[in-house]
Short mmCIF file of N, CA, C and O in Angstrom, two decimals:
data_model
loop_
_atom_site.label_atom_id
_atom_site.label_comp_id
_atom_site.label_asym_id
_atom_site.label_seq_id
_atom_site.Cartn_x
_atom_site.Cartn_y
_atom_site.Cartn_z
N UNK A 1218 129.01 75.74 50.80
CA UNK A 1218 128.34 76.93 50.33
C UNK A 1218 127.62 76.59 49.02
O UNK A 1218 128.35 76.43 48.04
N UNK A 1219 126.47 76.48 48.88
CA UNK A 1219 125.29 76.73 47.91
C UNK A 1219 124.70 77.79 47.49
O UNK A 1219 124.20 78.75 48.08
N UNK A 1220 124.84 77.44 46.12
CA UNK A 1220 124.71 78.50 44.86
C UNK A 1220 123.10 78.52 45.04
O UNK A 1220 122.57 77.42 44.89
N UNK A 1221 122.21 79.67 45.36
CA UNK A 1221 120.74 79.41 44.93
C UNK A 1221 120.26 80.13 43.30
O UNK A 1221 119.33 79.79 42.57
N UNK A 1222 121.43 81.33 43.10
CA UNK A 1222 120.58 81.53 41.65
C UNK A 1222 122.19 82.02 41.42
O UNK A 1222 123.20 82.19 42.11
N UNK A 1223 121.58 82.21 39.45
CA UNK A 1223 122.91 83.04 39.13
C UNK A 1223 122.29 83.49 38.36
O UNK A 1223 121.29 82.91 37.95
N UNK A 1224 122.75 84.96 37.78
CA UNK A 1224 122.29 86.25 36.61
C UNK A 1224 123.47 86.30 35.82
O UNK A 1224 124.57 86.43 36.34
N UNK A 1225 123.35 86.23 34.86
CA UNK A 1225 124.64 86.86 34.02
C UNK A 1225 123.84 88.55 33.48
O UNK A 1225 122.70 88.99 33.29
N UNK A 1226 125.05 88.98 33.43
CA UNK A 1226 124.85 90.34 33.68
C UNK A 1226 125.71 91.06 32.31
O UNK A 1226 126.42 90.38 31.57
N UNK A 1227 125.52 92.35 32.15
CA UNK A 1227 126.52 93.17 31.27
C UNK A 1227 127.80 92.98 31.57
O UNK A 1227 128.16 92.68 32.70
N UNK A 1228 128.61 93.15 30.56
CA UNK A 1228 130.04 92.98 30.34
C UNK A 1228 130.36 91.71 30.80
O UNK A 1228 131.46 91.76 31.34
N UNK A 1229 129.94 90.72 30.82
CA UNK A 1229 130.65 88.95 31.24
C UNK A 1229 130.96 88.91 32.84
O UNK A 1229 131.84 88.46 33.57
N UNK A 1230 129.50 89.77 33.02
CA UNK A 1230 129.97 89.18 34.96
C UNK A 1230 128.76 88.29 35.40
O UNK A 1230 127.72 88.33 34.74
N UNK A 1231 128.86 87.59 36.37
CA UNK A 1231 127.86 86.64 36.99
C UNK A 1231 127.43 87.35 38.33
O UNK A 1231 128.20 87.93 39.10
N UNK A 1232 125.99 87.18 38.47
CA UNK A 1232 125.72 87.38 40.06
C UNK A 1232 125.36 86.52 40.72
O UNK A 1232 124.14 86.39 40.61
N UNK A 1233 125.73 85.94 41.29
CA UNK A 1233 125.74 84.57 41.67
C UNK A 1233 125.07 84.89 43.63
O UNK A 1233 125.72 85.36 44.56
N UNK A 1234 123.97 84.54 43.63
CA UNK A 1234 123.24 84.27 45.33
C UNK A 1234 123.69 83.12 46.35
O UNK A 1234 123.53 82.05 45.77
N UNK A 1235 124.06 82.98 47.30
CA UNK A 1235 124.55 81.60 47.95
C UNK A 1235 123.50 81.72 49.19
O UNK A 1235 123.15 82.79 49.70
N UNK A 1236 123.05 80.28 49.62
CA UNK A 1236 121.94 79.56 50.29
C UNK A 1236 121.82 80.78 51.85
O UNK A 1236 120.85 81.09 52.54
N UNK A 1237 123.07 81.14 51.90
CA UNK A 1237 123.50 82.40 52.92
C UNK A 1237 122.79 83.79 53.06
O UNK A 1237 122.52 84.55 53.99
N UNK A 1238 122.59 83.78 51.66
CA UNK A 1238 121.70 85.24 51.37
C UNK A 1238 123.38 86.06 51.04
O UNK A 1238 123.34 87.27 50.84
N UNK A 1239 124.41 85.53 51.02
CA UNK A 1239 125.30 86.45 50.20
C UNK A 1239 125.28 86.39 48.94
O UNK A 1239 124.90 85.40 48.32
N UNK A 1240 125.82 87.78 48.24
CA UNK A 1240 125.60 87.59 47.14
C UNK A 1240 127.42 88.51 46.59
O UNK A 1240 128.00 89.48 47.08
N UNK A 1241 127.86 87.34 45.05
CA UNK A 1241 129.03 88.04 44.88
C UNK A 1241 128.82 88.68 43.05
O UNK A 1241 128.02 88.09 42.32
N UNK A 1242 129.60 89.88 42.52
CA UNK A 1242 129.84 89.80 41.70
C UNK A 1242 131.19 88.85 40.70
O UNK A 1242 132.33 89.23 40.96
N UNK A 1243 131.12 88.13 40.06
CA UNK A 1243 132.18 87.17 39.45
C UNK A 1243 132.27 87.92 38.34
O UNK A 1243 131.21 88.04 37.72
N UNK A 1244 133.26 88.50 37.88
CA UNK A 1244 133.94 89.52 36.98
C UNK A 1244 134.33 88.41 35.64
O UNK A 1244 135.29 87.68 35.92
N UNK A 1245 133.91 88.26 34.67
CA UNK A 1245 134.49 86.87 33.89
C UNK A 1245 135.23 87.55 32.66
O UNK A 1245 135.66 86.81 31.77
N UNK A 1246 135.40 88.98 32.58
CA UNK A 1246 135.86 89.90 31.36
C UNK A 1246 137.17 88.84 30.70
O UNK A 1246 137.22 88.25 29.62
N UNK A 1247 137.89 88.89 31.52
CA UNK A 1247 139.95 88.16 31.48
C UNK A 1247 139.44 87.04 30.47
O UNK A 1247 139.40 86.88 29.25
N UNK A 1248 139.00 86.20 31.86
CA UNK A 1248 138.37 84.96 31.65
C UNK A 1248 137.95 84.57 30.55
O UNK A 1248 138.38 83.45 30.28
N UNK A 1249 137.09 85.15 29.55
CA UNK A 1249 136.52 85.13 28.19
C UNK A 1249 137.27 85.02 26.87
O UNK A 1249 136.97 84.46 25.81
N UNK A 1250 138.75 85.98 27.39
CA UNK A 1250 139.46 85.94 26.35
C UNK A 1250 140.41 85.17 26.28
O UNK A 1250 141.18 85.39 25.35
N UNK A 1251 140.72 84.07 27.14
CA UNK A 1251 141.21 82.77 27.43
C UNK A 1251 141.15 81.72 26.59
O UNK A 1251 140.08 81.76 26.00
N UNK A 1252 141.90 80.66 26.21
CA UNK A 1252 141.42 80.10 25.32
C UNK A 1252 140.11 78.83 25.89
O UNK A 1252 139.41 78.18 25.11
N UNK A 1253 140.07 78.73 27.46
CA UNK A 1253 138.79 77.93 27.62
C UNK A 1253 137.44 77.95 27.75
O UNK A 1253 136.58 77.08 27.89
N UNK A 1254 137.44 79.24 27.68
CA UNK A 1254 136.53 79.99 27.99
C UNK A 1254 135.94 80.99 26.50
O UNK A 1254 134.92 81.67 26.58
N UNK A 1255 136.65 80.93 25.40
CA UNK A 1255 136.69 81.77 24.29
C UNK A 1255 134.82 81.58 23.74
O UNK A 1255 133.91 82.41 23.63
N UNK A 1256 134.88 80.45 23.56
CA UNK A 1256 133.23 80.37 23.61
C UNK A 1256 132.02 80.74 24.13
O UNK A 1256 130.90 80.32 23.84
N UNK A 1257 132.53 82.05 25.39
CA UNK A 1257 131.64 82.31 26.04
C UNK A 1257 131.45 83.72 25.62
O UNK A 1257 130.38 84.29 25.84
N UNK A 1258 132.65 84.41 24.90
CA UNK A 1258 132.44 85.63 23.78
C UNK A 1258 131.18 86.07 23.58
O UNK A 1258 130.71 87.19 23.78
N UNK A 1259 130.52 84.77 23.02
CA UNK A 1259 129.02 84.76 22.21
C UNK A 1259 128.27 85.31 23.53
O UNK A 1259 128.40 84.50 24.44
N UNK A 1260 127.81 86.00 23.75
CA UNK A 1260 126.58 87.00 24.48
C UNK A 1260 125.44 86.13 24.83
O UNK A 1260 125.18 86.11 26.03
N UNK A 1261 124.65 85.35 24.00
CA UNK A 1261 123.79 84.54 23.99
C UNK A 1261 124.28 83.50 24.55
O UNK A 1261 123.77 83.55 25.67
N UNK A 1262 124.76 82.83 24.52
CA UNK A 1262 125.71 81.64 25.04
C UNK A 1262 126.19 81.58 26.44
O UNK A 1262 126.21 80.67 27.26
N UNK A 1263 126.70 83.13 26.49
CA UNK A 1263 127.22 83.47 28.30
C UNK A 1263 125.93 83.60 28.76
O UNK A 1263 125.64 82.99 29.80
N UNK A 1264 125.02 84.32 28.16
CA UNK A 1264 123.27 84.56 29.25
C UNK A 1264 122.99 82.87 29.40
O UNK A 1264 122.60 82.42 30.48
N UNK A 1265 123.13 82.31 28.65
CA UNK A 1265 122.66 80.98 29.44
C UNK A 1265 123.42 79.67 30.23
O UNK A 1265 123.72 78.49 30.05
N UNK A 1266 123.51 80.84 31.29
CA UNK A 1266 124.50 80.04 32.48
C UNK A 1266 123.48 79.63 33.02
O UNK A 1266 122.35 80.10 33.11
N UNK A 1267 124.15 78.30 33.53
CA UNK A 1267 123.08 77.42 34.83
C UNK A 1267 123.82 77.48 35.96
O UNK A 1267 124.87 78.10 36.15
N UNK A 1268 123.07 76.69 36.84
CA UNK A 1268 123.97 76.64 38.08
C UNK A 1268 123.52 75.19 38.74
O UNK A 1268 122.31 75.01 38.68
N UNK A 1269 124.12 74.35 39.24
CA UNK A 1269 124.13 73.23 40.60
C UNK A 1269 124.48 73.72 41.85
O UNK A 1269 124.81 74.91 41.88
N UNK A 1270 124.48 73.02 42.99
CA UNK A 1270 124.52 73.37 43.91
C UNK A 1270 125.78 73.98 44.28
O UNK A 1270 125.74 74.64 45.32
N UNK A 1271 127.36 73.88 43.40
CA UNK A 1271 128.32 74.81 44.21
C UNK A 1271 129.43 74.31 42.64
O UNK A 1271 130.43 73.62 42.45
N UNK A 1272 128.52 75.13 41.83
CA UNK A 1272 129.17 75.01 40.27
C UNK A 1272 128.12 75.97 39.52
O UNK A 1272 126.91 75.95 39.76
N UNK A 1273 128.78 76.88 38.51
CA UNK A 1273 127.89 77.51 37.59
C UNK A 1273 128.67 76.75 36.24
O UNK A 1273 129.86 76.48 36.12
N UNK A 1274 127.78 76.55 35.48
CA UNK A 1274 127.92 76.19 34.24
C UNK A 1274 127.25 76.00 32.80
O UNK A 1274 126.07 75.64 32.82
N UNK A 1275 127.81 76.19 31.63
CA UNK A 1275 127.07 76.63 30.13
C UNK A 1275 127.11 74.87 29.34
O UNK A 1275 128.08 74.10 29.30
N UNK A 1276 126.20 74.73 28.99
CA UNK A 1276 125.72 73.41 28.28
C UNK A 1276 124.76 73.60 26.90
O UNK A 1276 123.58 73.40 26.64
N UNK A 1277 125.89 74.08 26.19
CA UNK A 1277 125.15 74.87 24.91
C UNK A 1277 125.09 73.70 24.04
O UNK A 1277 125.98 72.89 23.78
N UNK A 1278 123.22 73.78 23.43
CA UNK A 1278 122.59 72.40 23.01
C UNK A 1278 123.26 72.12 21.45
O UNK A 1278 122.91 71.05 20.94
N UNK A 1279 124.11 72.93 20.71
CA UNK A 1279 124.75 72.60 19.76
C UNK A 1279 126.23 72.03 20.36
O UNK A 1279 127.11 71.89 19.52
N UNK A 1280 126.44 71.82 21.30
CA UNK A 1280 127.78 71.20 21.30
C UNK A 1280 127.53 69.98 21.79
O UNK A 1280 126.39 69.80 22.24
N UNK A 1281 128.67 68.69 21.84
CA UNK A 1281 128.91 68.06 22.70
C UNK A 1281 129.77 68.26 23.88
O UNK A 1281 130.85 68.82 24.04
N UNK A 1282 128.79 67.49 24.83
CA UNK A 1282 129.18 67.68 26.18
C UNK A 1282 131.26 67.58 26.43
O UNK A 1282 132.14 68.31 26.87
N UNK A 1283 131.18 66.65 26.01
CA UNK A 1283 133.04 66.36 26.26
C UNK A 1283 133.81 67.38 25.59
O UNK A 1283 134.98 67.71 25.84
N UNK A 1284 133.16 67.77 24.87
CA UNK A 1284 134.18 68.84 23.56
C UNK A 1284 133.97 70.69 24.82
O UNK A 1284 134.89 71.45 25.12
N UNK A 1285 132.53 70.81 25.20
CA UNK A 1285 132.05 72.13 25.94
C UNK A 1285 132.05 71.36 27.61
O UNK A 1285 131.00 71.06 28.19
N UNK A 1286 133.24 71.15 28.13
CA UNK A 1286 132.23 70.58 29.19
C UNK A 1286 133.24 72.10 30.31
O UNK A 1286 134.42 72.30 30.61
N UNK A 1287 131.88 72.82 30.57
CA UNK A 1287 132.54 74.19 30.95
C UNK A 1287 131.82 74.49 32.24
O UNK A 1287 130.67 74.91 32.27
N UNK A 1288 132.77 74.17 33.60
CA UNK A 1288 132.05 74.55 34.99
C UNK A 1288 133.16 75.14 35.02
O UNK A 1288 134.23 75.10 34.41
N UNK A 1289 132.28 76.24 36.62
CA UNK A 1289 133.02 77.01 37.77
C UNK A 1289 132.57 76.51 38.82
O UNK A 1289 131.44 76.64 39.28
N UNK A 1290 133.74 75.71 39.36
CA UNK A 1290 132.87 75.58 40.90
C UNK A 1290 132.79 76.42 41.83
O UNK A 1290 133.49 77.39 41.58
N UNK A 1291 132.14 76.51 43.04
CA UNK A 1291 132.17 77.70 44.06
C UNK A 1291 133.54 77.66 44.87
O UNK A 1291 133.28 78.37 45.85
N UNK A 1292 134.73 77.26 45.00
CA UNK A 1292 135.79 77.28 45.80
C UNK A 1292 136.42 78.04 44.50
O UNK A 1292 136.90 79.06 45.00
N UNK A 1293 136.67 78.09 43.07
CA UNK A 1293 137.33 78.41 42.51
C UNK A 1293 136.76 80.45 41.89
O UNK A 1293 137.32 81.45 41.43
N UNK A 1294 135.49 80.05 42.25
CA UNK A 1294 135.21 81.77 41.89
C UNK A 1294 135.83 82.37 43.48
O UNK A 1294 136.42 83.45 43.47
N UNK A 1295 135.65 81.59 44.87
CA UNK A 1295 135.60 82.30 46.18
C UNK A 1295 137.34 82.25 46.01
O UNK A 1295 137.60 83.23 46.71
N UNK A 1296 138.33 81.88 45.65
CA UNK A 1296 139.37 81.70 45.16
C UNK A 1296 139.89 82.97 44.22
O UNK A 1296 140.81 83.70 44.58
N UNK A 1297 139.17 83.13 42.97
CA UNK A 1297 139.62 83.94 42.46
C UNK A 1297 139.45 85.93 42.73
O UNK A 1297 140.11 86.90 42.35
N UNK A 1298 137.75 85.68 43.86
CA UNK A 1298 137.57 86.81 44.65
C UNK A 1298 138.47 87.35 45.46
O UNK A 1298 138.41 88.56 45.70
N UNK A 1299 139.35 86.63 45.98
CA UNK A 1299 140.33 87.31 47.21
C UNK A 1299 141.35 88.16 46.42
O UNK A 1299 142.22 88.80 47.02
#
């Protein structure tokens, strides 16, 4: 399953499109206040999610990669949907 776009949206959710033409909401509220995820707080920072083919992920140009290295792959959001 392939990711074709993702939106980040109000309140820390993702809308994430798959190559299917389905489309899910990913709820990331919990998630945020986590400690791996705490960096995604910043508003600006969460709007600039990317995506690969079956991973969404933030690559914010003030960090280093090893220190931020922050994916979701698609088995673990279709995982946390059920």
């Amino acid at each position: 399953m392939k990711i074709t776009n993702v939106c980040a949206t109000e309140d820390y959710k993702l809308l994430i499109d798959f190559e299917e033409g389905n489309q899910v909401i990913f709820n990331m509220q919990r998630m945020v206040e986590t400690l791996p995820y705490l960096r995604l707080r910043n508003e600006e920072v969460f709007r600039a999610v990317r995506f690969e083919d079956k991973a969404v992920y933030w690559d914010p140009p003030d960090e280093k990669p090893e220190i931020f290295p922050l994916h979701i792959t698609v088995d673990t959001i279709l995982f946390t949907l059920r």
